Coordinates of C-alpha atoms in Angstrom, one line a residue:
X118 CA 94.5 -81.8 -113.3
X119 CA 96.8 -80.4 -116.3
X120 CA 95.6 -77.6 -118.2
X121 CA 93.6 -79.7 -120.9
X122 CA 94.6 -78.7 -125.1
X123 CA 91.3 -76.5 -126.5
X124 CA 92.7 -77.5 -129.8
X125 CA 89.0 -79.0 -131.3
X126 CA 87.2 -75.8 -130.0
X127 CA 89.5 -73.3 -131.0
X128 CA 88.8 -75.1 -134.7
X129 CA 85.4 -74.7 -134.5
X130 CA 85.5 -70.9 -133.4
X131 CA 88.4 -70.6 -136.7
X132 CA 85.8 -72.0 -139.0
X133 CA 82.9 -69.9 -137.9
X134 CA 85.2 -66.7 -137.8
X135 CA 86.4 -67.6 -141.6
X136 CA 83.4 -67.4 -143.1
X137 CA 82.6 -63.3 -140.9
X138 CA 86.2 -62.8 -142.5
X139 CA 85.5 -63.7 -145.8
X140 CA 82.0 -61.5 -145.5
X141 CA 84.7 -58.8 -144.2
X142 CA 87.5 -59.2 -146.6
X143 CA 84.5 -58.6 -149.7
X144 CA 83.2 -55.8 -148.2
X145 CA 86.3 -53.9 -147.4
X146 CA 88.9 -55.2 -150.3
X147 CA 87.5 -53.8 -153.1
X148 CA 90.6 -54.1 -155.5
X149 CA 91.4 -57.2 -154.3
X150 CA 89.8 -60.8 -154.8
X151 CA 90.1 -63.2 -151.8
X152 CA 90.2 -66.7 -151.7
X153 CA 90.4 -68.9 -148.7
X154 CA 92.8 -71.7 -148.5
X155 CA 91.3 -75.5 -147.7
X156 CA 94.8 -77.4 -148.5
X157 CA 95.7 -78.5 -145.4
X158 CA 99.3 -78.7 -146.4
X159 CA 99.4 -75.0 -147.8
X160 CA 97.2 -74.4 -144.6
X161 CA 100.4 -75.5 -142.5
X162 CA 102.7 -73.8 -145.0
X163 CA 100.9 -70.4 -143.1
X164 CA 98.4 -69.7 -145.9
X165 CA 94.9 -68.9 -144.8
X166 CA 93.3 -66.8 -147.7
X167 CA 95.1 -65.4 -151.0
X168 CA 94.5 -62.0 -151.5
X169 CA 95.1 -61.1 -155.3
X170 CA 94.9 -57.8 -156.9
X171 CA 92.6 -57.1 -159.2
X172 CA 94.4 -54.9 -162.2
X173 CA 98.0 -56.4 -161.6
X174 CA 96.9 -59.9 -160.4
X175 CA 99.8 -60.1 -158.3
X176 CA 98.9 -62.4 -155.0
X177 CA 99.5 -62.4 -151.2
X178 CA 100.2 -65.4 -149.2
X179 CA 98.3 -64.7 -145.7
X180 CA 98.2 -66.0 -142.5
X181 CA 95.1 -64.9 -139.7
X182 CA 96.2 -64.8 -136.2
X183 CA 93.1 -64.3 -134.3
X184 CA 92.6 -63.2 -130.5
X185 CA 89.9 -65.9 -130.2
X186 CA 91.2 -66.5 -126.4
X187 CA 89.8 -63.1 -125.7
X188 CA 86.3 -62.3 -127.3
X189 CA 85.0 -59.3 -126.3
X190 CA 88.0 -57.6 -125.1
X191 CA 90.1 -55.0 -127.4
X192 CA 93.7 -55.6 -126.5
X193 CA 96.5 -53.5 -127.7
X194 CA 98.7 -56.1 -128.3
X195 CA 99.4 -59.5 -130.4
X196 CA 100.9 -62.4 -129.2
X197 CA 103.7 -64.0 -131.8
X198 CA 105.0 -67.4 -131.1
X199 CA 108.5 -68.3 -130.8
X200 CA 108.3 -71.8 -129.6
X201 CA 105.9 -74.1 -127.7
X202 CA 105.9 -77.8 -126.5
X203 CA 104.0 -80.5 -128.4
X204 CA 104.6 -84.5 -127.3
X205 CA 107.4 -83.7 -125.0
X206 CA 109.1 -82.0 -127.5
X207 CA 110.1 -78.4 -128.2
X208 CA 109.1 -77.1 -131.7
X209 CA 110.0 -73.8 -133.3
X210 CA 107.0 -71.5 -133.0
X211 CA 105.1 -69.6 -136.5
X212 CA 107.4 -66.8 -136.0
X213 CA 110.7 -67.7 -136.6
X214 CA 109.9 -70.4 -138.5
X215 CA 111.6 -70.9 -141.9
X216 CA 109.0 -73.5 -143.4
X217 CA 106.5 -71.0 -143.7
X218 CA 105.3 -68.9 -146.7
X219 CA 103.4 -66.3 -145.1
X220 CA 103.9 -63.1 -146.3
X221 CA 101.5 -61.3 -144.3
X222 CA 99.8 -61.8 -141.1
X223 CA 96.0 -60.4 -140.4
X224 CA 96.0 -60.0 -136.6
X225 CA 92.1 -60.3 -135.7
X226 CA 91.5 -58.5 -132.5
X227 CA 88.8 -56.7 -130.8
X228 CA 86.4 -59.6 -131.6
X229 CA 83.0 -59.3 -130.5
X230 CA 79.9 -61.9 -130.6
X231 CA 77.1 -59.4 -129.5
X232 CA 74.4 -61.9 -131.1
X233 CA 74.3 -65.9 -130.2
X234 CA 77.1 -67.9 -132.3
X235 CA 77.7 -64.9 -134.4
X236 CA 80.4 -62.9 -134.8
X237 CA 79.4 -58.7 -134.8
X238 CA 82.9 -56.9 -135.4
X239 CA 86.5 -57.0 -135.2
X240 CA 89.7 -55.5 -136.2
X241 CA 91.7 -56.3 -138.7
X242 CA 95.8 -55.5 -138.7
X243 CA 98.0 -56.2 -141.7
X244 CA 101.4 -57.6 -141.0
X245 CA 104.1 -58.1 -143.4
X246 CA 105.9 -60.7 -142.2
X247 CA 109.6 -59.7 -144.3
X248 CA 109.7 -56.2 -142.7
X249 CA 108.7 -57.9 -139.5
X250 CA 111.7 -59.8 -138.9
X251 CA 114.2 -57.4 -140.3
X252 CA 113.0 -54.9 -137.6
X253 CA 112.8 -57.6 -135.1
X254 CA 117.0 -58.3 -136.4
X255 CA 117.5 -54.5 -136.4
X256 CA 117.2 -54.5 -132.8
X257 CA 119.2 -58.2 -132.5
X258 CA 116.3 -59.8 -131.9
X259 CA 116.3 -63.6 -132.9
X260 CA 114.6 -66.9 -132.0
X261 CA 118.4 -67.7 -129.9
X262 CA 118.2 -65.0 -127.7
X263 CA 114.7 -64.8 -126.6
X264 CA 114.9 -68.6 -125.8
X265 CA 118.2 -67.4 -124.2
X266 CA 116.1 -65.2 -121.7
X267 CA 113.5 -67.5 -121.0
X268 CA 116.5 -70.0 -119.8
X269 CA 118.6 -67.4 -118.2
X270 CA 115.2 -66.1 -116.3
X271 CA 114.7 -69.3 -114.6
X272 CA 110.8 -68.3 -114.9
X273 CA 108.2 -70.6 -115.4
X274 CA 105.3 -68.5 -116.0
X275 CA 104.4 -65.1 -116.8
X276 CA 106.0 -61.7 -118.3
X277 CA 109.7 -61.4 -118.8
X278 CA 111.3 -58.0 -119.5
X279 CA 113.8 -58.0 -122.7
X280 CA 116.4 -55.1 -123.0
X281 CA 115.6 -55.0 -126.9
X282 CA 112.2 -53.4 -126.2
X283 CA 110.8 -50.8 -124.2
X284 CA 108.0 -53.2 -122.5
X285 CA 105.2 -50.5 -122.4
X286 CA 105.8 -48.8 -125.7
X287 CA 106.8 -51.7 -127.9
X288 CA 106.6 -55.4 -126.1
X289 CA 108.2 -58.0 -124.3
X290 CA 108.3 -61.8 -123.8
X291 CA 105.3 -64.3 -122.1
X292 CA 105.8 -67.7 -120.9
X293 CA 102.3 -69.3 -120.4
X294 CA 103.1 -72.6 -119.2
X295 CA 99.8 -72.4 -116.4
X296 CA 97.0 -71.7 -119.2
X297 CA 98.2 -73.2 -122.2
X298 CA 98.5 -77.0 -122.5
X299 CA 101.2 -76.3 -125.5
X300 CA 103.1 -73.9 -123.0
X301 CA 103.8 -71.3 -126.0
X302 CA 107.2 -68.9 -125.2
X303 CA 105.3 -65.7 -126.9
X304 CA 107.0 -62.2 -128.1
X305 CA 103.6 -59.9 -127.0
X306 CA 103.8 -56.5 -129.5
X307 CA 102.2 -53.0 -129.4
X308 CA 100.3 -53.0 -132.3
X309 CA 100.5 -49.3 -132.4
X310 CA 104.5 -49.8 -132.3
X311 CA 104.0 -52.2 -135.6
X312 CA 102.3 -49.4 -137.0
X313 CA 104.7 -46.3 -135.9
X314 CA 107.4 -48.6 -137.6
X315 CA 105.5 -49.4 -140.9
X316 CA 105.5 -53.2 -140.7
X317 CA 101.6 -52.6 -139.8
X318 CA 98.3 -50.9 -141.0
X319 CA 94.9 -51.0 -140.2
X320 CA 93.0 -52.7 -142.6
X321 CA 89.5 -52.6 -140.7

């Protein structure tokens, strides 16, 4: 039997983990007004909730990655897609990819449901997406060559070792093709190393 898409749960767990968010985001962003995005075509433009600034009004296009795979576990890293297989077909993952808006990405870790269907804590990392990339480009590393390595491997499942990073300090490459029906090629990051570089902070 092949590894069956959890695409319809994971939606359900996104919904219910919005509206914690939302209850976050209005506790802890106190010069800034949130607003969550229900347009499904902004939705796949990378747009989950619009942060604006209260006193200059200027707003923030952002897209939450959560860890909802792994719910009561605190991971150090973040998985970022770089491409994954839908009908047969290779698409770009939300990296890389030029059709999105996104300027920053809330990485939702560390989530915990210590109550029945309800979500009790989590933490939230701030990613902007711009300096992302250029320091992913500073070290010459592109959509092209990570693909390259995955072909070049000849792997069809697990870690693969990239000379760009240092793979305990700041990340390498994951191939899932055994536990993932959309067999996502992921770059896996150190969230502290996103943070030692400045393209990260702590928001919660």
């Amino acid at each position: 039997m092949g590894v069956q898409s959890n695409f319809k749960k994971d939606l359900q767990k996104e919904k219910e983990l919005a509206v914690y968010l939302d209850s976050l985001y209005k506790t802890h962003l106190k010069k800034y007004t949130t607003q969550r995005v229900l347009n499904y075509k902004k939705q796949l433009q990378g747009i989950d909730v619009l942060f604006t600034h209260n006193e200059t009004q200027e707003t923030y296009k952002i897209d939450e990655k959560a860890q909802l795979d792994y719910i009561g576990e605190d991971l150090p890293t973040f998985a970022f897609e770089i491409n994954y297989i839908k009908n047969d077909s290779l698409k770009k993952g939300w990296l890389f990819d030029t059709s999105k808006t996104t300027q920053f990405y809330a990485l939702i870790t560390a989530i915990y449901k210590d109550e029945p269907n309800k979500f009790t804590s989590c933490k939230i990392t701030l990613v902007n997406r711009k300096k992302l990339i250029a320091l992913l480009k500073s070290k010459k590393i592109t959509q092209d060559v990570l693909c390259n390595y995955l072909e070049n491997e000849h792997k069809t499942y697990g870690k693969i070792i990239i000379k760009e990073l240092h793979n305990y300090r700041e990340g390498y490459l994951y191939f899932s093709s055994k536990n993932k029906a959309e067999s996502p090629l992921n770059l896996i990051l150190k969230l502290d190393y996103l943070i030692q570089k400045g393209v990260a902070k702590r928001l919660i």
